[in-house]
C-alpha cells in the first residue's frame, strides 16, 4: 500500500470509538494519532505530554499528524459535545454545512486528516460523523474509501439500550473467545396490547433505518452546491418516501390494520404513543417517549434557534397547495417557475424537503423538516424541562416512530395533488408496439408457483467499534428480522417485430383493501411497490426472461447494509470506488412484505416499456447500479427518462376503473400470494449471515 493510500485509510480510524479522543488507541492495530498539543481539546492541553507518553507507549502504530494552520470552527462548536444532533433542525443543518465545506476545502489528504483529527475532538461527535461521511463520499481523492455504517460508530441509535449494560459486563468479565451474542428480543418496545406494535418489525428494522440514514448522506441538505445539487434530487425525495409509505401500507394490511391515516391537521391530538427504548450514549439521555393523544404546540426553543408556530406551518402548506393549483412557484426574485409535466415534481421536492435548492425558502418555508421537529418536541416545546427531541427528530431513528408514516402519508398527498394536475398517460405513452407479455410466473425452490415465502431470521452484528471507554474485543448482538426465500421471475414476451430493447418494470401491490374488496385502480396505483427495473434484449418472436429476486434494482445485499470494515470490503478497483454510494439502498431482506400464514393476496405487475423512450445516454462503466431506483447513480444522471414510479405515478386515463382496464399488451398481471411462516432461522456462527434465505 502506498503512503498516500495508508494516510487516506487513517481517516477511517476516526469512526472508531467516536467519543474516545484521537490519542487513544483505534482499530485492530491499536493505532494512536500523535496529536499536536494545540489540536487537543482544552480539557487535555495541560496534560498533553503525559497523555502522549501514556497512550503512545501502548500503540501498535503511531500516526504522525501534520501541524497545519487550523481553520476557525467558530459557531460550529456551539453545538455541545454532549448534545444530540439532527439534520431536521435548521441551526444544526447550517453548522454541518459549514463543517462539510471546511473538509471539502482541504487541499490534500494530509491536510484533511489534520483538520479532521482537530475537529473530531472539538465538535459534536454525531455531527462530525455525518460531516466526515458526506466529505468522504464527495471528495475526488476519498471516494474509494469505505464509509462505515453508522451502526458501527453509534449502535445506541439502533439497539435496545439495555444491551449496553450487558455489553460492559461481557467485555469486562468474559474472555474474547468465550463471548456469546447478546440477544435482542424482537418485541422490546411494546406488547401486543398496542395495536401499532404489530408492524414494529418493519419500523424498527435496523436495515430500513440504516437506509434512511444513508440516503440523507448521499443527498445532504446543506454544503457546497455541487454536493447538494444532484440530478432529480427533489423527485428522489418524493419517490423514495412514497415507496416507504406504500410498503408500510402493505405491511399494515398483512397485519389486519387499516392503511396509515394521514396527519393532515397539526392541531389534532396524535393518538399513537411511542416508547423507543433507546438511549443516546453521547448525551447520556434517553430518547423521549410520547404518550397517546399528545398535542403539538408552537415551538420556542432558544438553544436550537427554533421559533415556529403552527400558523407558520399552515401558511407554508397553503402556499404550496396554491402553487400546485396555479401551476407555478415564485422564486425569491419574483420570477414564475412553471411546474412542468416532467420537472415540476423535482421543483416541488426541493421546496417541501427544503434545502439550499429551494427556489424560495422564505416564502414556502421548511415544511417537511419543521414538521418532523414540531412532532419531535411535542413533549417539551419551550425547553422548560431541558429535554431533547424524540426519535422522529433524527434521520437515523425517525422511521421507528408510527407518526413518521402518518406525516409522510400527508407529505405524499401533497405530491399526489400535483400529479393529479398533469395529464394522464395516454395509451401511446404506455404501449410498446409489437411487444406482448404473454405470461408471468414466480418460482421459489420447493414451492408451488406464484407463492412467496417469508419467515424470521436471526443475524449477528459486532458493536465493539462503537463502545467507548470499554475494554476491547468483539461484542455481538443477535437481532431478529423478516426474511424471504429467494425466488425467480419467469416472464414470457412475444416480439412481433425485429430485435429491440425494452425496460422490464416489476411492481407488487395488495389485491384487496381492509374490507376484503378488490381495489379500484385509483387507490391501488399508490400501493404498488417497485421490486425491480432492468433492460432486456428482445429477439424476434418468443422470449423468456429469467430474473432473480437478488438482482433487484431497489435493494442492496444484507452484508452491504450491515457491512463492517473487515469482512465485506472490496479489495480495490472500481468495485471499491463505488462501495460507499452502493451502501444506499433498501435492504434485500425487506424486499417482500411479511404476508400472512394463510397467504396474503397480491398482484404482480410486469411491463416491458420502450427502451428508446426510457434510456439515458451516458457512460455508467464502473458505476454501481444495483439500488439505483431509490438512490440514483453515483455522479451520473438518473438512468431512466421516465417519471419515477412510471406507469403508476399519474391518475388513470378516462374509463379506467380497475387494474385490468389499465393494462396494455406489453403489460401483464399475475395473482401471487405471500405466505408467512412463524419460525426463526438462526445464524451459523458470529457473522452477518444471509445464506439462509432458501430454507
XYZ file of C-alpha atoms in Angstrom:
695
model
C 0.000 0.000 0.000
C 1.372 3.432 -0.932
C 1.973 6.026 1.794
C -0.824 8.199 0.324
C -3.289 5.295 0.481
C -2.160 4.497 4.001
C -2.719 8.093 5.090
C -6.123 8.053 3.443
C -7.118 4.892 5.292
C -6.191 6.564 8.572
C -9.282 8.729 8.076
C -11.392 5.620 8.681
C -9.912 5.211 12.160
C -11.727 8.416 13.122
C -15.003 6.447 13.101
C -13.714 4.046 15.751
C -14.984 4.637 19.311
C -16.174 8.138 18.425
C -16.158 9.655 21.906
C -12.684 8.473 22.854
C -10.015 11.079 21.965
C -7.794 10.592 18.921
C -4.746 9.900 21.081
C -6.449 6.770 22.452
C -5.892 3.530 20.522
C -8.029 2.948 17.429
C -8.722 -0.084 15.272
C -7.290 -3.568 15.270
C -3.687 -2.317 15.426
C -4.349 -0.068 18.435
C -3.305 2.879 16.248
C -2.614 6.148 18.056
C -2.624 9.592 16.448
C 0.316 11.780 17.544
C -1.786 14.888 18.030
C -0.072 18.301 18.233
C -0.770 19.899 21.595
C -2.621 22.866 20.068
C -5.069 20.412 18.423
C -6.161 18.971 21.753
C -9.428 19.833 23.435
C -8.991 22.353 26.266
C -9.516 19.598 28.840
C -6.376 17.771 27.670
C -3.977 20.585 26.670
C -2.379 20.947 30.140
C -1.505 17.240 30.238
C -0.730 16.673 26.559
C 2.801 15.333 27.061
C 1.658 12.913 29.760
C -1.135 11.615 27.543
C 1.184 11.197 24.554
C 3.628 9.155 26.639
C 0.903 7.034 28.183
C -1.027 6.118 25.030
C 1.993 6.172 22.679
C 3.682 3.501 24.765
C 0.747 1.141 24.225
C 0.363 1.837 20.490
C 0.682 -0.808 17.818
C 1.009 2.020 15.290
C 1.773 5.722 15.723
C 0.316 8.119 13.146
C 2.025 11.478 12.666
C -0.366 14.413 12.315
C 0.840 17.396 10.328
C 0.653 20.617 12.351
C -1.174 22.901 9.930
C -2.742 26.311 10.319
C -6.179 25.361 11.597
C -9.411 26.828 10.236
C -11.599 28.630 12.732
C -14.518 26.394 13.721
C -16.427 29.365 15.138
C -20.092 28.661 15.781
C -19.668 25.018 14.716
C -18.648 24.345 18.324
C -21.849 25.969 19.632
C -23.459 22.539 19.410
C -22.032 20.927 22.530
C -20.082 17.675 22.608
C -22.827 16.013 24.651
C -25.906 17.175 22.781
C -27.979 15.352 20.199
C -27.694 16.358 16.545
C -30.492 16.497 13.984
C -30.463 17.250 10.278
C -34.037 18.494 10.616
C -33.027 21.412 12.897
C -32.051 24.386 10.693
C -29.256 25.503 13.045
C -27.691 22.028 13.113
C -28.020 21.751 9.346
C -26.278 25.089 8.892
C -23.420 24.159 11.230
C -22.996 20.822 9.453
C -22.877 22.600 6.099
C -20.028 24.806 7.352
C -18.021 21.834 8.613
C -18.604 19.912 5.372
C -17.285 22.878 3.397
C -14.168 23.063 5.619
C -13.472 19.376 4.974
C -14.126 19.691 1.232
C -11.821 22.724 1.065
C -8.700 20.952 2.343
C -6.043 20.845 -0.389
C -4.839 17.283 0.130
C -5.295 14.163 2.236
C -2.651 15.132 4.808
C -4.340 18.462 5.486
C -7.752 16.786 5.566
C -6.532 14.257 8.123
C -5.092 17.049 10.268
C -8.243 19.139 10.288
C -10.410 16.049 10.881
C -8.291 14.989 13.878
C -8.636 18.511 15.254
C -12.375 18.716 14.610
C -13.158 15.222 15.867
C -12.255 16.001 19.463
C -13.657 19.516 19.444
C -17.088 19.251 17.799
C -20.214 17.224 18.411
C -19.497 13.506 17.667
C -22.754 12.891 15.782
C -22.226 15.966 13.611
C -18.586 15.057 12.995
C -19.525 11.554 11.851
C -22.141 12.917 9.446
C -19.879 15.649 8.010
C -16.880 13.351 7.588
C -19.077 10.787 5.818
C -20.506 13.381 3.415
C -16.958 14.643 2.776
C -15.534 11.193 2.015
C -18.425 10.433 -0.332
C -17.943 13.644 -2.317
C -14.204 14.458 -2.412
C -12.453 13.195 -5.545
C -9.486 11.850 -3.550
C -11.516 9.933 -0.939
C -14.322 8.379 -2.969
C -12.612 4.984 -2.869
C -12.784 4.881 0.936
C -15.356 2.679 2.592
C -17.574 4.814 4.817
C -18.538 2.520 7.701
C -22.192 2.104 8.535
C -23.272 4.455 11.326
C -24.406 1.459 13.371
C -20.697 0.633 13.770
C -19.996 4.007 15.420
C -23.307 4.744 17.151
C -25.127 1.481 17.910
C -27.142 3.390 20.526
C -29.267 4.819 17.692
C -30.422 1.360 16.652
C -30.151 -1.094 19.527
C -32.170 -1.573 22.720
C -30.422 0.460 25.439
C -30.385 -2.488 27.866
C -27.816 -4.150 25.584
C -25.040 -1.773 26.616
C -25.121 -2.721 30.304
C -24.768 -6.374 29.291
C -22.044 -5.430 26.781
C -19.967 -3.810 29.538
C -20.274 -6.955 31.614
C -19.366 -9.159 28.646
C -16.238 -7.158 27.707
C -15.064 -6.717 31.303
C -15.506 -10.300 32.514
C -15.701 -12.799 29.647
C -12.600 -13.679 27.537
C -12.928 -12.842 23.835
C -13.100 -16.443 22.655
C -15.878 -17.254 25.137
C -18.227 -14.373 24.407
C -21.706 -15.158 23.114
C -24.098 -12.832 21.264
C -26.433 -10.685 23.367
C -29.931 -11.484 22.150
C -32.255 -8.553 21.454
C -35.906 -9.634 21.769
C -37.987 -8.983 18.669
C -40.673 -7.349 20.822
C -38.981 -4.969 23.215
C -40.659 -1.579 22.661
C -44.278 -2.626 23.349
C -46.617 -5.564 23.837
C -49.455 -6.835 21.669
C -51.838 -4.666 23.692
C -50.594 -1.868 21.436
C -52.161 -2.340 18.001
C -49.398 -0.410 16.224
C -46.825 -2.833 17.596
C -47.940 -5.397 15.024
C -45.759 -3.600 12.466
C -42.846 -2.753 14.781
C -40.729 -5.370 12.961
C -40.888 -3.047 9.923
C -40.498 0.329 11.640
C -37.676 -0.804 13.920
C -35.831 -2.909 11.356
C -32.146 -1.997 11.516
C -31.684 -2.184 7.742
C -34.617 0.108 6.966
C -33.367 2.735 9.408
C -29.823 2.468 8.051
C -31.229 3.006 4.546
C -32.861 6.257 5.665
C -29.589 7.442 7.244
C -27.516 6.590 4.177
C -29.966 8.248 1.768
C -29.519 11.523 3.639
C -25.727 11.109 3.427
C -25.911 10.795 -0.342
C -28.447 13.659 -0.570
C -27.456 16.220 2.102
C -29.460 19.416 2.776
C -26.553 21.816 3.121
C -22.980 22.168 1.879
C -21.339 23.148 -1.391
C -23.870 23.308 -4.213
C -22.142 20.579 -6.209
C -22.657 18.242 -3.233
C -26.364 19.049 -2.802
C -27.473 19.671 -6.388
C -27.734 16.114 -7.706
C -29.789 15.019 -10.686
C -33.522 14.816 -9.839
C -32.852 15.146 -6.126
C -36.274 16.579 -5.296
C -38.047 13.863 -7.276
C -35.993 11.183 -5.498
C -37.083 12.622 -2.149
C -40.696 12.255 -3.297
C -40.319 8.778 -4.749
C -38.216 7.138 -2.047
C -40.617 8.271 0.674
C -43.697 7.449 -1.420
C -42.390 3.916 -1.746
C -41.697 3.700 2.002
C -45.321 4.624 2.751
C -46.601 2.166 0.124
C -44.507 -0.611 1.654
C -45.685 0.290 5.145
C -49.307 0.103 3.991
C -48.721 -3.398 2.619
C -47.280 -4.451 5.979
C -50.291 -2.963 7.770
C -52.717 -4.872 5.561
C -50.711 -8.060 6.185
C -51.293 -7.488 9.912
C -55.028 -6.706 9.612
C -54.537 -2.969 10.160
C -56.030 -0.135 8.152
C -53.837 1.841 5.799
C -51.961 4.642 7.514
C -54.017 7.724 8.370
C -52.577 10.981 7.010
C -51.514 13.598 9.563
C -53.270 16.463 7.824
C -54.122 18.585 10.862
C -51.267 19.510 13.192
C -53.775 20.723 15.788
C -55.350 17.291 16.322
C -54.080 15.048 19.131
C -51.629 12.401 17.935
C -53.285 9.194 19.058
C -50.216 6.984 18.592
C -47.891 6.613 21.564
C -44.279 5.542 21.142
C -41.694 4.479 23.727
C -38.439 3.918 21.806
C -36.255 2.242 24.496
C -33.168 3.979 23.088
C -30.503 5.919 24.957
C -28.132 8.420 23.393
C -24.649 7.440 24.604
C -23.357 10.864 23.522
C -25.864 12.923 25.507
C -26.354 10.272 28.238
C -30.103 10.797 27.923
C -32.951 8.592 26.824
C -34.785 9.457 23.640
C -38.053 10.925 24.993
C -41.267 8.961 24.733
C -44.633 10.215 23.516
C -47.807 9.189 25.302
C -51.105 8.786 23.468
C -53.108 11.844 22.391
C -50.434 14.480 22.908
C -50.999 17.771 21.102
C -48.450 19.728 19.060
C -47.957 23.324 20.204
C -45.874 26.244 18.972
C -42.115 25.701 19.298
C -39.902 28.228 21.057
C -36.504 26.727 21.824
C -33.835 29.382 22.103
C -30.987 26.868 22.378
C -31.856 25.370 18.980
C -32.722 28.777 17.498
C -36.175 27.487 16.569
C -39.235 29.654 16.970
C -42.068 28.414 14.777
C -45.845 28.426 15.157
C -48.411 26.014 13.791
C -49.713 29.060 11.905
C -46.381 29.189 10.031
C -46.728 25.558 9.011
C -50.290 26.061 7.805
C -49.243 29.133 5.828
C -46.386 27.236 4.127
C -48.695 24.314 3.349
C -51.359 26.565 1.852
C -48.793 28.371 -0.309
C -47.501 25.041 -1.648
C -51.035 23.874 -2.471
C -51.756 27.239 -4.125
C -48.622 26.889 -6.269
C -49.760 23.431 -7.374
C -53.162 24.749 -8.419
C -51.655 27.770 -10.181
C -49.109 25.603 -11.963
C -46.059 27.633 -10.936
C -43.938 28.628 -7.947
C -42.498 32.026 -7.231
C -38.729 32.497 -6.868
C -37.042 34.854 -4.392
C -36.785 37.448 -7.164
C -40.479 37.158 -8.043
C -39.954 35.083 -11.182
C -42.622 32.496 -12.015
C -41.189 28.968 -12.354
C -43.618 26.666 -14.154
C -44.324 23.281 -12.600
C -43.955 21.364 -15.835
C -45.201 17.857 -16.507
C -41.779 16.259 -16.014
C -39.710 18.713 -13.942
C -42.462 20.051 -11.670
C -42.172 17.169 -9.212
C -38.441 17.856 -8.787
C -39.048 21.533 -8.018
C -41.771 20.625 -5.516
C -39.494 18.070 -3.839
C -36.818 20.724 -3.319
C -39.422 23.059 -1.803
C -41.085 20.531 0.509
C -37.802 18.996 1.710
C -36.336 22.446 1.947
C -32.634 22.557 1.107
C -30.367 25.147 -0.495
C -32.072 24.159 -3.776
C -35.449 25.599 -2.749
C -36.301 28.437 -5.160
C -37.898 30.461 -2.352
C -37.324 29.207 1.171
C -38.535 32.481 2.654
C -41.987 32.139 1.078
C -42.534 28.357 1.025
C -40.710 27.676 4.278
C -39.287 24.446 5.626
C -42.457 22.378 5.750
C -41.289 18.773 5.830
C -38.320 19.272 8.149
C -40.093 21.509 10.658
C -42.973 19.017 10.717
C -40.505 16.435 11.995
C -39.233 18.913 14.560
C -42.650 20.011 15.853
C -43.653 16.398 16.451
C -40.281 15.555 17.991
C -40.599 18.373 20.569
C -44.239 17.667 21.434
C -43.200 16.748 24.999
C -41.142 19.923 25.661
C -41.864 22.640 23.075
C -40.274 25.519 25.003
C -37.347 23.609 26.569
C -38.583 24.182 30.113
C -37.713 20.575 31.016
C -34.365 20.657 29.172
C -35.423 17.680 27.062
C -34.054 16.837 23.623
C -36.053 15.740 20.577
C -37.840 12.420 20.139
C -36.780 9.801 17.610
C -38.742 11.372 14.749
C -36.420 14.393 15.025
C -33.376 12.379 13.933
C -32.971 10.927 10.412
C -31.191 7.879 11.853
C -34.122 6.948 14.113
C -37.194 8.659 12.590
C -38.608 5.605 10.821
C -39.106 3.811 14.141
C -41.991 6.094 15.103
C -45.548 5.305 13.868
C -46.213 9.002 13.328
C -43.361 9.182 10.776
C -45.616 7.306 8.346
C -48.635 9.476 9.111
C -46.564 12.604 8.428
C -45.138 11.186 5.208
C -48.565 9.984 4.071
C -49.559 13.656 4.281
C -46.377 14.790 2.501
C -47.072 12.254 -0.243
C -50.623 13.561 -0.502
C -49.210 16.962 -1.484
C -47.149 15.357 -4.236
C -50.181 13.372 -5.425
C -52.128 16.644 -5.598
C -49.563 17.838 -8.136
C -49.597 14.534 -10.024
C -53.382 14.923 -10.386
C -52.895 18.240 -12.246
C -50.764 16.809 -15.051
C -52.113 14.778 -17.985
C -52.795 11.061 -17.537
C -50.702 8.718 -19.635
C -52.484 8.106 -22.939
C -52.283 4.599 -24.353
C -49.475 5.542 -26.760
C -47.244 6.523 -23.805
C -47.828 3.137 -22.190
C -47.814 0.631 -25.037
C -44.800 -0.812 -26.892
C -45.726 -1.581 -30.479
C -45.381 -5.289 -31.305
C -44.399 -6.355 -27.775
C -46.779 -8.563 -25.778
C -46.152 -10.004 -22.330
C -47.845 -13.395 -22.567
C -47.207 -14.810 -19.088
C -45.561 -14.065 -15.739
C -44.638 -16.566 -13.089
C -42.805 -16.607 -9.763
C -40.688 -19.652 -8.980
C -39.426 -20.463 -5.474
C -37.367 -23.584 -4.829
C -39.502 -26.424 -3.476
C -42.670 -24.326 -3.571
C -45.701 -24.111 -5.815
C -45.561 -21.425 -8.481
C -46.625 -17.851 -7.705
C -46.091 -18.370 -3.997
C -43.667 -16.218 -1.963
C -42.436 -17.448 1.423
C -41.374 -15.319 4.396
C -40.094 -16.131 7.885
C -37.984 -14.715 10.720
C -34.202 -14.828 10.649
C -31.655 -14.036 13.339
C -28.361 -12.356 12.465
C -25.347 -11.212 14.447
C -23.717 -7.797 14.464
C -20.447 -6.689 16.084
C -20.904 -3.445 18.054
C -17.413 -3.167 19.529
C -16.278 -0.189 17.405
C -18.984 1.976 18.961
C -18.461 1.020 22.617
C -16.488 3.948 24.018
C -14.448 3.669 27.211
C -14.900 -0.099 27.451
C -12.441 -2.993 27.141
C -11.541 -4.011 23.586
C -12.665 -7.079 21.711
C -15.771 -8.146 19.785
C -19.264 -7.743 21.239
C -22.012 -9.342 19.174
C -25.731 -8.722 19.391
C -28.255 -11.077 17.838
C -31.342 -9.478 16.325
C -34.402 -10.917 14.573
C -35.650 -9.589 11.245
C -38.026 -10.525 8.474
C -36.600 -12.602 5.628
C -37.931 -14.182 2.447
C -36.976 -17.161 0.365
C -35.132 -16.227 -2.824
C -37.204 -16.563 -5.969
C -37.058 -16.074 -9.738
C -39.333 -14.227 -12.119
C -40.117 -16.105 -15.331
C -41.531 -13.722 -17.934
C -42.620 -14.730 -21.429
C -42.627 -11.994 -24.078
C -43.616 -12.115 -27.724
C -41.902 -9.628 -30.035
C -43.602 -9.404 -33.429
C -41.009 -7.070 -34.917
C -37.243 -7.106 -35.329
C -34.831 -7.374 -32.388
C -35.146 -4.465 -29.978
C -34.509 -3.454 -26.373
C -37.009 -2.881 -23.621
C -37.134 -1.904 -19.971
C -38.713 -4.511 -17.702
C -40.578 -2.928 -14.770
C -41.832 -5.126 -11.937
C -44.218 -3.963 -9.183
C -46.291 -5.622 -6.474
C -49.466 -4.400 -4.723
C -52.150 -5.824 -2.406
C -55.200 -7.077 -4.275
C -57.828 -6.393 -1.591
C -58.480 -3.491 0.787
C -59.187 -3.574 4.522
C -62.768 -4.729 3.957
C -61.828 -7.521 1.590
C -62.962 -5.642 -1.526
C -60.766 -5.605 -4.627
C -59.010 -2.268 -5.013
C -60.090 0.261 -7.569
C -57.137 1.333 -9.672
C -57.123 4.941 -8.438
C -56.369 3.640 -4.911
C -54.247 0.632 -5.804
C -51.835 2.592 -8.007
C -50.340 4.334 -4.949
C -49.785 0.976 -3.220
C -47.608 -0.573 -5.922
C -44.105 -1.167 -4.591
C -41.260 -1.327 -7.072
C -39.450 -4.667 -6.978
C -37.112 -4.365 -9.949
C -36.280 -2.500 -13.151
C -33.790 -3.639 -15.797
C -33.136 -3.555 -19.538
C -33.819 -6.590 -21.732
C -32.818 -7.611 -25.249
C -35.806 -8.922 -27.184
C -35.190 -11.157 -30.170
C -37.834 -11.512 -32.849
C -40.515 -13.976 -31.759
C -40.766 -15.669 -28.356
C -38.523 -14.537 -25.450
C -38.185 -15.978 -21.954
C -36.758 -13.675 -19.275
C -35.429 -15.245 -16.058
C -34.518 -12.795 -13.309
C -33.510 -13.496 -9.698
C -35.006 -11.538 -6.812
C -31.446 -10.944 -5.568
C -30.746 -8.773 -8.648
C -33.313 -6.130 -7.667
C -32.622 -2.516 -8.695
C -34.174 -1.405 -5.390
C -32.174 -3.356 -2.823
C -28.655 -3.901 -1.577
C -27.443 -7.228 -0.154
C -27.621 -7.964 3.547
C -23.844 -7.812 4.002
C -23.683 -4.366 2.432
C -26.409 -2.983 4.694
C -24.547 -4.260 7.762
C -21.054 -4.219 6.296
C -18.074 -3.941 8.580
C -14.575 -2.802 7.717
C -13.031 -6.223 7.802
C -15.258 -8.849 6.209
C -17.202 -7.278 3.357
C -14.952 -4.567 1.954
C -13.991 -4.972 -1.733
C -10.271 -5.308 -2.347
C -9.834 -2.491 -4.832
C -10.593 -1.004 -8.229
C -13.945 0.308 -9.413
C -15.866 -2.028 -7.121
C -14.326 -0.399 -4.063
C -14.734 3.101 -5.516
C -18.490 2.568 -5.700
C -18.897 0.742 -2.388
C -19.863 3.793 -0.317
C -22.564 5.021 -2.655
C -23.855 1.485 -3.026
C -24.466 1.445 0.707
C -27.579 3.445 -0.180
C -30.457 1.112 -0.940
C -33.427 -0.713 0.506
C -32.357 -3.804 2.488
C -32.709 -7.022 0.498
C -34.283 -8.868 3.433
C -37.217 -6.404 3.349
C -37.922 -6.630 -0.388
C -41.160 -8.582 0.147
C -43.947 -7.745 2.661
C -44.462 -10.148 5.548
C -47.605 -11.812 4.215
C -49.920 -13.954 6.346
C -49.991 -17.632 7.400
C -52.951 -18.302 5.101
C -51.413 -16.314 2.230
C -51.654 -12.581 1.504
C -53.158 -11.963 -1.928
C -51.178 -9.599 -4.153
C -50.950 -8.685 -7.798
C -47.588 -8.840 -9.527
C -47.347 -6.354 -12.398
C -44.797 -6.655 -15.200
C -44.357 -4.159 -18.030
C -41.908 -4.019 -20.935
C -41.589 -0.375 -21.943
C -39.835 1.125 -24.954
C -36.115 1.387 -24.158
C -35.671 4.146 -26.720
C -38.013 6.350 -24.659
C -36.514 5.292 -21.314
C -32.783 5.273 -21.947
C -30.416 7.997 -20.735
C -27.281 8.166 -22.875
C -24.271 8.157 -20.523
C -21.243 6.114 -19.584
C -22.027 4.059 -16.470
C -18.972 1.795 -16.554
C -17.633 1.192 -13.070
C -20.806 2.653 -11.577
C -22.822 0.656 -9.083
C -26.413 0.346 -10.211
C -27.892 -2.338 -8.016
C -30.047 0.064 -5.988
C -30.494 2.989 -8.355
C -34.312 3.066 -8.129
C -34.185 4.834 -4.733
C -30.648 6.222 -4.800
C -29.777 7.155 -8.378
C -26.298 6.560 -9.813
C -23.121 7.987 -8.339
C -22.090 11.139 -10.239
C -24.457 10.287 -13.104
C -27.925 11.153 -14.343
C -30.830 9.085 -13.061
C -30.782 6.190 -15.563
C -34.453 6.325 -16.589
C -36.028 9.205 -18.507
C -39.487 8.260 -17.299
C -41.002 9.807 -14.191
C -40.166 7.841 -11.067
C -42.934 5.370 -10.337
C -44.000 5.152 -14.018
C -46.574 3.941 -15.011
C -48.348 4.352 -11.632
C -47.387 7.951 -10.864
C -50.368 9.664 -12.555
C -54.126 9.479 -12.366
C -55.606 6.858 -14.723
C -56.905 7.801 -18.160
C -60.645 8.172 -18.690
C -62.607 4.947 -18.413
C -60.050 3.068 -16.296
C -61.541 1.854 -13.003
C -59.636 -1.382 -12.435
C -56.064 -2.548 -12.912
C -57.227 -4.878 -15.689
C -58.695 -1.933 -17.612
C -55.366 -0.086 -17.275
C -53.351 -2.818 -18.987
C -51.921 -2.610 -22.496
C -50.494 -5.660 -24.358
C -46.942 -5.002 -23.095
C -48.194 -5.376 -19.502
C -49.243 -8.451 -17.557
C -50.667 -9.047 -14.079
C -50.316 -12.272 -12.131
C -52.029 -13.102 -8.834
C -49.468 -14.220 -6.235
C -49.679 -14.978 -2.520
C -47.206 -14.290 0.282
C -47.152 -16.995 2.952
C -45.597 -16.204 6.334
C -44.197 -18.990 8.472
C -43.776 -18.038 12.132
C -40.434 -19.782 12.504
C -36.965 -18.412 13.136
C -33.818 -19.364 11.231
C -30.779 -18.993 13.474
C -27.351 -17.832 12.315
C -24.388 -20.094 11.644
C -21.628 -18.567 13.729
C -20.958 -14.985 14.812
C -21.073 -13.284 11.440
C -23.691 -11.473 9.421
C -25.458 -14.221 7.594
C -27.646 -14.029 4.555
C -27.216 -17.590 3.385
C -30.351 -18.994 4.973
C -32.970 -17.485 2.684
C -33.627 -20.685 0.800
C -34.553 -22.684 3.872
